[in-house]
mmCIF file of C-alpha atoms in Angstrom:
data_model
loop_
_atom_site.group_PDB
_atom_site.id
_atom_site.type_symbol
_atom_site.label_atom_id
_atom_site.label_comp_id
_atom_site.label_asym_id
_atom_site.label_seq_id
_atom_site.Cartn_x
_atom_site.Cartn_y
_atom_site.Cartn_z
ATOM 1 C CA UNK A 22 -33.045 -8.159 -17.896
ATOM 2 C CA UNK A 23 -29.400 -7.372 -18.545
ATOM 3 C CA UNK A 24 -27.671 -4.447 -16.881
ATOM 4 C CA UNK A 25 -24.535 -3.071 -18.467
ATOM 5 C CA UNK A 26 -22.288 -0.807 -16.450
ATOM 6 C CA UNK A 27 -19.170 1.113 -17.346
ATOM 7 C CA UNK A 28 -17.625 4.530 -17.558
ATOM 8 C CA UNK A 29 -15.435 6.651 -19.770
ATOM 9 C CA UNK A 30 -12.656 8.471 -17.932
ATOM 10 C CA UNK A 31 -9.934 10.899 -18.873
ATOM 11 C CA UNK A 32 -7.167 8.995 -17.077
ATOM 12 C CA UNK A 33 -3.566 9.110 -18.186
ATOM 13 C CA UNK A 34 -3.048 5.344 -17.781
ATOM 14 C CA UNK A 35 -4.783 2.051 -17.264
ATOM 15 C CA UNK A 36 -4.037 -0.124 -14.240
ATOM 16 C CA UNK A 37 -2.479 -3.422 -15.303
ATOM 17 C CA UNK A 38 -4.709 -6.358 -14.344
ATOM 18 C CA UNK A 39 -1.803 -7.999 -12.465
ATOM 19 C CA UNK A 40 -1.827 -5.053 -10.046
ATOM 20 C CA UNK A 41 -5.529 -5.171 -9.212
ATOM 21 C CA UNK A 42 -5.605 -8.265 -6.988
ATOM 22 C CA UNK A 43 -2.241 -8.839 -5.350
ATOM 23 C CA UNK A 44 -1.170 -10.762 -2.278
ATOM 24 C CA UNK A 45 2.047 -9.570 -0.659
ATOM 25 C CA UNK A 46 3.498 -12.298 1.566
ATOM 26 C CA UNK A 47 5.016 -10.568 4.587
ATOM 27 C CA UNK A 48 6.277 -13.740 6.242
ATOM 28 C CA UNK A 49 6.240 -15.052 9.787
ATOM 29 C CA UNK A 50 8.016 -13.236 12.602
ATOM 30 C CA UNK A 51 8.613 -14.071 16.245
ATOM 31 C CA UNK A 52 7.345 -11.751 18.987
ATOM 32 C CA UNK A 53 10.977 -11.609 20.194
ATOM 33 C CA UNK A 54 11.919 -9.716 17.015
ATOM 34 C CA UNK A 55 9.876 -6.740 18.247
ATOM 35 C CA UNK A 56 11.727 -5.530 21.345
ATOM 36 C CA UNK A 57 10.670 -1.870 21.303
ATOM 37 C CA UNK A 58 8.288 0.541 19.610
ATOM 38 C CA UNK A 59 9.350 1.177 16.011
ATOM 39 C CA UNK A 60 11.046 -2.175 15.395
ATOM 40 C CA UNK A 61 10.422 -3.110 11.776
ATOM 41 C CA UNK A 62 10.622 -6.310 9.765
ATOM 42 C CA UNK A 63 12.427 -6.489 6.449
ATOM 43 C CA UNK A 64 10.680 -4.657 3.654
ATOM 44 C CA UNK A 65 8.908 -6.717 1.003
ATOM 45 C CA UNK A 66 8.730 -5.043 -2.427
ATOM 46 C CA UNK A 67 5.542 -4.826 -4.462
ATOM 47 C CA UNK A 68 4.491 -2.659 -7.374
ATOM 48 C CA UNK A 69 1.538 -1.185 -9.193
ATOM 49 C CA UNK A 70 1.872 -1.304 -12.954
ATOM 50 C CA UNK A 71 0.266 1.313 -15.149
ATOM 51 C CA UNK A 72 -0.047 0.719 -18.869
ATOM 52 C CA UNK A 73 -0.814 2.688 -22.011
ATOM 53 C CA UNK A 74 0.147 5.919 -20.267
ATOM 54 C CA UNK A 75 -0.405 9.116 -22.234
ATOM 55 C CA UNK A 76 1.715 11.855 -20.677
ATOM 56 C CA UNK A 77 -0.124 14.515 -22.679
ATOM 57 C CA UNK A 78 -3.090 13.816 -20.356
ATOM 58 C CA UNK A 79 -1.055 13.721 -17.099
ATOM 59 C CA UNK A 80 2.638 13.363 -16.343
ATOM 60 C CA UNK A 81 2.497 12.543 -12.616
ATOM 61 C CA UNK A 82 0.744 9.834 -10.606
ATOM 62 C CA UNK A 83 0.213 9.180 -6.912
ATOM 63 C CA UNK A 84 -1.366 6.180 -5.213
ATOM 64 C CA UNK A 85 -3.746 6.392 -2.263
ATOM 65 C CA UNK A 86 -4.083 3.199 -0.219
ATOM 66 C CA UNK A 87 -7.357 3.199 1.698
ATOM 67 C CA UNK A 88 -7.396 1.758 5.176
ATOM 68 C CA UNK A 89 -7.604 2.454 8.869
ATOM 69 C CA UNK A 90 -4.644 4.064 10.569
ATOM 70 C CA UNK A 91 -3.180 2.173 13.504
ATOM 71 C CA UNK A 92 -4.007 3.537 16.962
ATOM 72 C CA UNK A 93 -0.318 3.315 17.848
ATOM 73 C CA UNK A 94 1.074 4.880 14.647
ATOM 74 C CA UNK A 95 -1.117 7.081 12.453
ATOM 75 C CA UNK A 96 1.293 6.616 9.516
ATOM 76 C CA UNK A 97 0.752 2.836 9.465
ATOM 77 C CA UNK A 98 -2.231 0.609 8.665
ATOM 78 C CA UNK A 99 -4.140 -1.156 11.451
ATOM 79 C CA UNK A 100 -4.150 -4.943 11.227
ATOM 80 C CA UNK A 101 -7.536 -6.475 10.441
ATOM 81 C CA UNK A 102 -9.559 -9.442 11.612
ATOM 82 C CA UNK A 103 -10.135 -11.308 14.825
ATOM 83 C CA UNK A 104 -6.961 -12.747 16.246
ATOM 84 C CA UNK A 105 -4.765 -9.959 14.859
ATOM 85 C CA UNK A 106 -1.392 -9.354 16.493
ATOM 86 C CA UNK A 107 -1.488 -6.605 19.111
ATOM 87 C CA UNK A 108 0.657 -3.462 18.860
ATOM 88 C CA UNK A 109 1.771 -4.289 15.322
ATOM 89 C CA UNK A 110 0.842 -2.398 12.150
ATOM 90 C CA UNK A 111 1.536 -2.546 8.421
ATOM 91 C CA UNK A 112 3.918 0.070 7.077
ATOM 92 C CA UNK A 113 3.974 0.957 3.363
ATOM 93 C CA UNK A 114 6.805 3.037 1.941
ATOM 94 C CA UNK A 115 7.361 4.382 -1.556
ATOM 95 C CA UNK A 116 10.488 3.988 -3.691
ATOM 96 C CA UNK A 117 12.121 6.865 -1.768
ATOM 97 C CA UNK A 118 11.407 5.160 1.588
ATOM 98 C CA UNK A 119 8.780 7.769 2.486
ATOM 99 C CA UNK A 120 5.819 6.498 4.518
ATOM 100 C CA UNK A 121 2.541 6.140 2.668
ATOM 101 C CA UNK A 122 -0.132 7.257 5.138
ATOM 102 C CA UNK A 123 -3.522 5.490 5.102
ATOM 103 C CA UNK A 124 -6.024 7.437 3.005
ATOM 104 C CA UNK A 125 -3.488 10.005 1.782
ATOM 105 C CA UNK A 126 -1.779 10.147 -1.625
ATOM 106 C CA UNK A 127 1.785 8.904 -1.852
ATOM 107 C CA UNK A 128 4.486 11.154 -3.231
ATOM 108 C CA UNK A 129 3.905 11.812 -6.921
ATOM 109 C CA UNK A 130 5.951 9.850 -9.404
ATOM 110 C CA UNK A 131 6.841 11.022 -12.893
ATOM 111 C CA UNK A 132 5.231 9.027 -15.675
ATOM 112 C CA UNK A 133 6.778 8.052 -18.978
ATOM 113 C CA UNK A 134 4.874 7.307 -22.167
ATOM 114 C CA UNK A 135 3.652 3.687 -22.248
ATOM 115 C CA UNK A 136 4.368 1.319 -19.344
ATOM 116 C CA UNK A 137 5.156 2.466 -15.788
ATOM 117 C CA UNK A 138 5.866 0.596 -12.577
ATOM 118 C CA UNK A 139 5.286 2.351 -9.251
ATOM 119 C CA UNK A 140 7.362 0.595 -6.598
ATOM 120 C CA UNK A 141 6.500 0.258 -2.923
ATOM 121 C CA UNK A 142 7.575 -1.772 0.098
ATOM 122 C CA UNK A 143 5.555 -3.336 2.898
ATOM 123 C CA UNK A 144 6.715 -4.293 6.379
ATOM 124 C CA UNK A 145 5.389 -4.851 9.864
ATOM 125 C CA UNK A 146 6.223 -2.335 12.576
ATOM 126 C CA UNK A 147 5.720 -2.485 16.330
ATOM 127 C CA UNK A 148 3.607 0.353 17.687
ATOM 128 C CA UNK A 149 4.447 -0.298 21.347
ATOM 129 C CA UNK A 150 7.214 -1.887 23.403
ATOM 130 C CA UNK A 151 5.055 -4.975 24.017
ATOM 131 C CA UNK A 152 3.739 -7.057 21.112
ATOM 132 C CA UNK A 153 1.327 -10.000 21.288
ATOM 133 C CA UNK A 154 1.235 -12.773 18.690
ATOM 134 C CA UNK A 155 -1.512 -13.052 16.097
ATOM 135 C CA UNK A 156 -2.258 -12.721 12.414
ATOM 136 C CA UNK A 157 -0.909 -9.735 10.491
ATOM 137 C CA UNK A 158 -3.365 -9.148 7.658
ATOM 138 C CA UNK A 159 -4.493 -5.975 5.923
ATOM 139 C CA UNK A 160 -6.668 -5.593 2.842
ATOM 140 C CA UNK A 161 -6.543 -2.230 1.116
ATOM 141 C CA UNK A 162 -7.977 -0.769 -2.048
ATOM 142 C CA UNK A 163 -5.917 1.733 -3.970
ATOM 143 C CA UNK A 164 -6.739 4.687 -6.163
ATOM 144 C CA UNK A 165 -4.503 6.377 -8.730
ATOM 145 C CA UNK A 166 -4.539 10.179 -8.830
ATOM 146 C CA UNK A 167 -3.045 11.972 -11.825
ATOM 147 C CA UNK A 168 -1.721 15.515 -12.040
#
């Protein structure tokens, strides 16, 4: 038996394969760098590339990053896994430095015909005055919404 699966969609663009499985290296930070709630590490850029865009289908795109909101900051992503740092969350911002909230579309970005690159930044943010050491990992799936 062979099962074949697929779909035909009316999407404005395709997602470049280099954007589908990325690892963004946030780095290593000392607990002492987080002295109060809201302290943030340097922002690490990453992007989602869209190709073969047809702006007659849609001219705007937004990205939704799925994940769990942090208990200490609903606009940031909760860290995952056993041994995760305490009172630290992942913050994603768009190219205009606006927060991308877990499970909500980012600000829309205007598409051009052909290739497009949607730019974002990731950082760690303290969600309390007291931080405890641990891993700082988040895995998120993303979805492109066109309008």
